[in-house]
mmCIF file of C-alpha atoms in Angstrom:
data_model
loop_
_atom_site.group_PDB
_atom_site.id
_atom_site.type_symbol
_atom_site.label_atom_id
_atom_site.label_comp_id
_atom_site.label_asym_id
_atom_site.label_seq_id
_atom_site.Cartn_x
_atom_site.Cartn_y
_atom_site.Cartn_z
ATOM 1 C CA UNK A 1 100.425 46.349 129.029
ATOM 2 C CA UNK A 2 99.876 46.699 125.105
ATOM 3 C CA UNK A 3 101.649 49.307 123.244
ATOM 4 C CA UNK A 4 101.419 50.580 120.047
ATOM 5 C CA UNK A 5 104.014 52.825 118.171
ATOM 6 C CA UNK A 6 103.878 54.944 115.213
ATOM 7 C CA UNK A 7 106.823 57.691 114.962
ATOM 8 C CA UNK A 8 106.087 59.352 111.863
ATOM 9 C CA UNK A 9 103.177 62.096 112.672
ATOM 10 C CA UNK A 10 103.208 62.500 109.001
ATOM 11 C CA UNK A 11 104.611 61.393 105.403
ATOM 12 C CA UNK A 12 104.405 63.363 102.059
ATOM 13 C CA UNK A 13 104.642 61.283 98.963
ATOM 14 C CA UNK A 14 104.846 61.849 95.504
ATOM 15 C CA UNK A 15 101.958 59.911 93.575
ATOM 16 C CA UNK A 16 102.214 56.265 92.005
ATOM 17 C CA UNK A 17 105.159 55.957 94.604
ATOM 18 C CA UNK A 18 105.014 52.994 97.562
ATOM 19 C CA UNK A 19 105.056 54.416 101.292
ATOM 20 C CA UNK A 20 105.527 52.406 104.067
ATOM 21 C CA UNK A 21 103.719 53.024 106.878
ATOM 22 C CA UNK A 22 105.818 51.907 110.535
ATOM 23 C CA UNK A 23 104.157 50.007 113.295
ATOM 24 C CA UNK A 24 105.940 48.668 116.320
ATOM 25 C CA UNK A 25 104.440 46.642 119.121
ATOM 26 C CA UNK A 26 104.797 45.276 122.411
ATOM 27 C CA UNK A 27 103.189 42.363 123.648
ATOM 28 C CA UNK A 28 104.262 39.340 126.173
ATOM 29 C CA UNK A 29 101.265 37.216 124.727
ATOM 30 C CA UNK A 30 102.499 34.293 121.920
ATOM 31 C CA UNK A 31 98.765 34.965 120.173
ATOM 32 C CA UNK A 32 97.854 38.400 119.168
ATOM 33 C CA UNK A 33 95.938 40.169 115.704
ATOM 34 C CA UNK A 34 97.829 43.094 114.356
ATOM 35 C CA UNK A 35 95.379 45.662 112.138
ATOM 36 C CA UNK A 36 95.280 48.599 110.505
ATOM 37 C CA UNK A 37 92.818 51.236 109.640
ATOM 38 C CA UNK A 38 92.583 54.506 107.117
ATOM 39 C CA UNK A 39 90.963 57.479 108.645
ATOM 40 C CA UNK A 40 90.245 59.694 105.656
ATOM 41 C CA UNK A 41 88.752 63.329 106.455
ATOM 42 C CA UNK A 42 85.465 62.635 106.199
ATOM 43 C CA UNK A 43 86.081 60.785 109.843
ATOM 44 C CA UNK A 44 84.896 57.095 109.281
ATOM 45 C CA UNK A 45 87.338 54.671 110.402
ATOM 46 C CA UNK A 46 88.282 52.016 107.379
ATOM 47 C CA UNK A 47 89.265 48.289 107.780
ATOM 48 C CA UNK A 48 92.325 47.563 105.696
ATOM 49 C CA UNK A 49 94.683 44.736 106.930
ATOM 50 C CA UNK A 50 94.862 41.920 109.398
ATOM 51 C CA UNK A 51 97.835 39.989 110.566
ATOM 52 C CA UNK A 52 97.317 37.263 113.088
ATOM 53 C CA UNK A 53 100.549 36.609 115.213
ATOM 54 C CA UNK A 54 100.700 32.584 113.853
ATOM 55 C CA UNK A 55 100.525 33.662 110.246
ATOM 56 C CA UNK A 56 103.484 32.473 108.403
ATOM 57 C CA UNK A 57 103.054 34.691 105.599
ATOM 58 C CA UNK A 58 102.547 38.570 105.064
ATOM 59 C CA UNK A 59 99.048 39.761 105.132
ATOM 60 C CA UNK A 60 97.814 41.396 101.324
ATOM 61 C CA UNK A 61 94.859 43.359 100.086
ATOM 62 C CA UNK A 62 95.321 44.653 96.803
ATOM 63 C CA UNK A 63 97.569 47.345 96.771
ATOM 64 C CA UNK A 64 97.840 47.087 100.803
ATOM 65 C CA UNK A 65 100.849 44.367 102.623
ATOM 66 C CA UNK A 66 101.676 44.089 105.991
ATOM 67 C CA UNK A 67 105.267 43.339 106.792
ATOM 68 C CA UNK A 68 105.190 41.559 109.695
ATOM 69 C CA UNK A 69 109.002 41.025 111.300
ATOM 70 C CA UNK A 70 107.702 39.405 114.439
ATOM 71 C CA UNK A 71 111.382 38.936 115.872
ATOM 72 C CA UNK A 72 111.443 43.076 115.690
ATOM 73 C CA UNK A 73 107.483 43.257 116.776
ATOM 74 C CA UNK A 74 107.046 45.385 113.684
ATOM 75 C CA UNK A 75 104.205 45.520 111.493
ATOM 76 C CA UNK A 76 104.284 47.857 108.614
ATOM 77 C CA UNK A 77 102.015 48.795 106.141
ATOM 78 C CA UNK A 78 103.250 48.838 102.575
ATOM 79 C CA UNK A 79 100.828 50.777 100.155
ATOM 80 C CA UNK A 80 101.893 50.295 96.625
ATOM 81 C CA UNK A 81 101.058 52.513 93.453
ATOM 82 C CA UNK A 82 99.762 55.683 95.627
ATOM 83 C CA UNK A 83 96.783 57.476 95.092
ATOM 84 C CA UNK A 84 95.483 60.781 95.865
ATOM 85 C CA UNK A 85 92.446 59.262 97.599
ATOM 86 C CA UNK A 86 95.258 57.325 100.285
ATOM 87 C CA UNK A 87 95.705 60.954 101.519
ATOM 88 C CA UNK A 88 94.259 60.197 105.127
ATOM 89 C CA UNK A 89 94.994 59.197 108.559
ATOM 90 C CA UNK A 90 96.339 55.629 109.119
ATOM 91 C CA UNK A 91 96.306 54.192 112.511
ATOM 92 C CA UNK A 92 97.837 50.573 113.546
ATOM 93 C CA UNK A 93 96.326 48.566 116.043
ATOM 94 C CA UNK A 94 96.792 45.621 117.881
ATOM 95 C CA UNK A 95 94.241 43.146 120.417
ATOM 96 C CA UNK A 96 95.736 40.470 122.616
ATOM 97 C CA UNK A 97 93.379 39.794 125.189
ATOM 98 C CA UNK A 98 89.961 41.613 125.485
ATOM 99 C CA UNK A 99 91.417 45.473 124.656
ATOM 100 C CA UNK A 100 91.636 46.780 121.280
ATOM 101 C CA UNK A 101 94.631 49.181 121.709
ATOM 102 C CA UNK A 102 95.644 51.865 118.551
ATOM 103 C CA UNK A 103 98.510 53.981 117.852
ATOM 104 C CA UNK A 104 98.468 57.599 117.758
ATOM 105 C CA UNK A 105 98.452 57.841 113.660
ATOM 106 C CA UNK A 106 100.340 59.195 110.547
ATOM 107 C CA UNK A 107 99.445 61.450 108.470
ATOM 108 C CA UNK A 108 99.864 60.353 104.790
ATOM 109 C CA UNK A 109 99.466 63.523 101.961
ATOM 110 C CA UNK A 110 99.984 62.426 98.447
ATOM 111 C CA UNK A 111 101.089 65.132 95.901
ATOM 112 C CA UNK A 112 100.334 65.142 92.521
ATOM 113 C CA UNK B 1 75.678 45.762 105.864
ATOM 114 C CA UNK B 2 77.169 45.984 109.441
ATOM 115 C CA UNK B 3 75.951 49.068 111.466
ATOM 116 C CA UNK B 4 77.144 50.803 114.524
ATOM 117 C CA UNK B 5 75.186 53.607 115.078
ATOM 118 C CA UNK B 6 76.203 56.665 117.311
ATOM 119 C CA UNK B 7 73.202 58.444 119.090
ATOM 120 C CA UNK B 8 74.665 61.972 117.591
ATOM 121 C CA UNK B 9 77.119 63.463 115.757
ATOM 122 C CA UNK B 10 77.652 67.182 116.946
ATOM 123 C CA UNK B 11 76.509 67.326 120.512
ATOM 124 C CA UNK B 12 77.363 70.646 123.038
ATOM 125 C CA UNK B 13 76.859 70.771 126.715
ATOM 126 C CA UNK B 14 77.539 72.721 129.724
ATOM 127 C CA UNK B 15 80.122 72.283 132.114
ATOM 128 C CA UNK B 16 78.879 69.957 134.962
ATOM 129 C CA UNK B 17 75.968 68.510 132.604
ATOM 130 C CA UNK B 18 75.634 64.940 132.888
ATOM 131 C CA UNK B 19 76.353 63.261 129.208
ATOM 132 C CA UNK B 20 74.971 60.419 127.497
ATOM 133 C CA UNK B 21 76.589 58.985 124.530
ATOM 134 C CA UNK B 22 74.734 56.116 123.107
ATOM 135 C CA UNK B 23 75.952 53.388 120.653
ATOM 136 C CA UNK B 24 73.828 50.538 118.982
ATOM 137 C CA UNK B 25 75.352 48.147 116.557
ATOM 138 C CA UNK B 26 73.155 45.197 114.720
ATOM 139 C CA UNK B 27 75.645 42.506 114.283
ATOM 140 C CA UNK B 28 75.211 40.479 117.202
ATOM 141 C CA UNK B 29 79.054 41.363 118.670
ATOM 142 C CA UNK B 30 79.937 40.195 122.025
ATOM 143 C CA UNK B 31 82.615 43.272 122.330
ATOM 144 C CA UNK B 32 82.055 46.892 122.502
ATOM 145 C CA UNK B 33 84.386 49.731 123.104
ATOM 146 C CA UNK B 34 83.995 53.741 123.397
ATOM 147 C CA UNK B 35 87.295 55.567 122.575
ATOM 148 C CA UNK B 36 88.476 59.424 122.177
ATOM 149 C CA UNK B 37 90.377 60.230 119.393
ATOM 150 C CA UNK B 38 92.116 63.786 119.961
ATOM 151 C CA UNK B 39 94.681 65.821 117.827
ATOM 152 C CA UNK B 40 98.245 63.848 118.214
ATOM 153 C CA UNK B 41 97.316 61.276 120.291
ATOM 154 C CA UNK B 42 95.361 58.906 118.281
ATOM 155 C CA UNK B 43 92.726 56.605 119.629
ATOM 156 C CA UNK B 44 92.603 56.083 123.165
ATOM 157 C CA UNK B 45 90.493 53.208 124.908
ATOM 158 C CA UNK B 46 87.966 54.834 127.456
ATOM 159 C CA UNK B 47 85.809 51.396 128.483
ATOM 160 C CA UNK B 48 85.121 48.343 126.610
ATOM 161 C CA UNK B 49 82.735 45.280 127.548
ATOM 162 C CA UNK B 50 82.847 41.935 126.544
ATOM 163 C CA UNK B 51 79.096 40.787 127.461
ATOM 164 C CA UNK B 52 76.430 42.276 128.672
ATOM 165 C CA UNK B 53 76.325 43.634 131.818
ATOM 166 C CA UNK B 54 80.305 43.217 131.612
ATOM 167 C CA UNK B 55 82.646 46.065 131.573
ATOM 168 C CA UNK B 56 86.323 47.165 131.564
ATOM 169 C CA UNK B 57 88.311 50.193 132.146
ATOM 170 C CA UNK B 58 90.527 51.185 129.107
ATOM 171 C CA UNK B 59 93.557 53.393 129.871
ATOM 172 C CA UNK B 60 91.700 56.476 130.506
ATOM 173 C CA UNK B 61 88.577 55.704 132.387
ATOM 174 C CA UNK B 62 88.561 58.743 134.385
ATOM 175 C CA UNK B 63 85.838 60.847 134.691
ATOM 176 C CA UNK B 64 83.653 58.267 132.662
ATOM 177 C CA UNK B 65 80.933 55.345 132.847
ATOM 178 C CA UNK B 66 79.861 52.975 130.713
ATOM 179 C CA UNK B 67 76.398 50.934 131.033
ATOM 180 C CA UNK B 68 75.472 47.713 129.092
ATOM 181 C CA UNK B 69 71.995 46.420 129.953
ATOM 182 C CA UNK B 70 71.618 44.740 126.240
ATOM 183 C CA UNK B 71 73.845 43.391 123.801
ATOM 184 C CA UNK B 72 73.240 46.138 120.797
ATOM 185 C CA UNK B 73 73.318 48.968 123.033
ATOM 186 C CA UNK B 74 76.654 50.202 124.835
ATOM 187 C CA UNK B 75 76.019 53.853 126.668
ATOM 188 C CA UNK B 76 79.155 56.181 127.364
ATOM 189 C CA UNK B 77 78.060 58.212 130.302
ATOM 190 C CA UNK B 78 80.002 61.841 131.604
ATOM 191 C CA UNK B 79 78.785 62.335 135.177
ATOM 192 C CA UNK B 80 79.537 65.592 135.063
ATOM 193 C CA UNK B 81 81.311 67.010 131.511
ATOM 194 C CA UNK B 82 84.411 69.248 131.782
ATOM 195 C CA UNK B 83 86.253 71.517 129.413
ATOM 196 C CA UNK B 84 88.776 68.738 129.026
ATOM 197 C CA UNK B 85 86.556 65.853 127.888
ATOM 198 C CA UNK B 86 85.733 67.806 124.636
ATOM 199 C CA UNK B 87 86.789 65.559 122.116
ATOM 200 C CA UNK B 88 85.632 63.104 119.159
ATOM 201 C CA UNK B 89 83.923 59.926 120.257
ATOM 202 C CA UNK B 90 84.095 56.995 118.719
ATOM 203 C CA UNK B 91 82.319 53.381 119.217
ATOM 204 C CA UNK B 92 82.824 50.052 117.784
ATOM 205 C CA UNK B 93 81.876 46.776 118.131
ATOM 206 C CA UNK B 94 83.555 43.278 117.400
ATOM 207 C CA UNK B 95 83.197 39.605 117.583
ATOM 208 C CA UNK B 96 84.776 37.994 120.757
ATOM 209 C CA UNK B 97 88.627 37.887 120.518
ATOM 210 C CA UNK B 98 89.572 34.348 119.251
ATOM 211 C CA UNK B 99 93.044 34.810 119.831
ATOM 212 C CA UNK B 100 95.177 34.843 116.774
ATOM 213 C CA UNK B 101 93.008 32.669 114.708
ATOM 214 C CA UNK B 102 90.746 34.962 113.557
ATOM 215 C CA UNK B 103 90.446 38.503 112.536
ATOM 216 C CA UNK B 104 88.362 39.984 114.635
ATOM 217 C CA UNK B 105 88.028 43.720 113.245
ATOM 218 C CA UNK B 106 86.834 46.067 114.884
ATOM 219 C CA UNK B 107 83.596 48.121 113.118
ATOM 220 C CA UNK B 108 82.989 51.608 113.995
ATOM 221 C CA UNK B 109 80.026 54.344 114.147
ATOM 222 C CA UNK B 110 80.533 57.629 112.633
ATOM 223 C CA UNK B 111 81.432 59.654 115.852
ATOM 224 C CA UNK B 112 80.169 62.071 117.927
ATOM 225 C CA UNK B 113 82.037 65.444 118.363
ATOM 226 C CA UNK B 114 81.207 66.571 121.886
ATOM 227 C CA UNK B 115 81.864 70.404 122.897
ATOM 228 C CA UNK B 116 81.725 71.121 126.509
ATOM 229 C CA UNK B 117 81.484 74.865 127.501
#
């Protein structure tokens, strides 16, 4: 069964810092897409990232990476340069087969 | 623009009431999906379908049914709505998984916020 893992319910950081964001994952299926999404209050779900599991290198999107250790199943996202308008939820979420299964979220808060 | 549209966004309904949630997206996607996304516990997968007329239990199928009768439309139905299904509902839609090949992401509609008293 898929499994997605996020331990940090939340994460405070101090403006124009990077965060990283953890992801774990646990699969038994060689191909799989890794992805992650920004929830901000207003409640629409945002695409950010994708990693497939055959990429050799680490996913980017401006100031969004993915740091994909695929030997730990780990897929972090790395937000460089903070903003106040990354304060949102940020949920990591992986397919390999039919289901699309997410974590249960962190919290990010950036303080001026 | 991609659109997944969610039938409402604040809905309220007795206890017992039976509950449609309807979802329409206008990309042509072969995969649809109806989660619940509650305080602490993130997104969890209710029923997806990968055709029409195709469906799947999620991990937390209970107490729910899902219809597909055309490919745009995928209908979240309570038979009878309880206290505890009072959540926020969410839909998306995506192209067919192609393994790791391609990205498949996942768009989503707006949400419905269902209250069940």
């Amino acid at each position: 069964a898929q499994k997605i893992t996020q331990t940090q319910p939340g994460m405070f950081v101090q403006e124009k810092e990077a965060v990283t964001l953890d992801c774990t994952y646990d699969t038994s299926d060689p191909s799989y897409g890794l992805f992650w999404y920004k929830q901000p209050s207003s409640g629409e779900m945002i695409f950010l990232i994708y990693q497939g599991s055959y990429d050799q290198q680490n996913a980017t999107e401006g100031r969004y990476s993915l740091n994909f250790q695929k030997a730990r199943k780990s897929a972090n996202l790395v937000i460089s340069a903070s903003q106040l308008g990354d304060s949102a939820m940020y949920f990591c979420a992986m397919r390999d087969d039919l289901k699309l299964t997410f974590g249960t979220g962190t919290r990010l808060t950036i303080i001026p | 623009d991609v659109k997944v549209t969610q039938s409402s966004r604040y809905l309220v309904k007795r206890t017992g009431e039976k509950v449609f949630l309807e979802c329409v997206q206008d990309m042509d996607h072969e995969n649809m999906f109806w989660y619940r996304q509650d305080p602490g516990l993130g997104l969890r997968l209710i029923y997806f379908s990968y055709d029409v007329k195709m469906k799947e239990k999620g991990d937390i199928p209970e107490g729910y049914s899902v219809s597909r009768e055309k490919k745009e439309r995928f209908s979240l139905i309570l038979e009878s709505a309880s206290t505890n299904q009072t959540s926020m509902y969410l839909c998306a839609s995506s192209l067919a998984f192609a393994g790791a090949a391609g990205n498949t992401e996942a768009f989503f509609g707006q949400g419905t916020r269902l209250t069940v008293v």
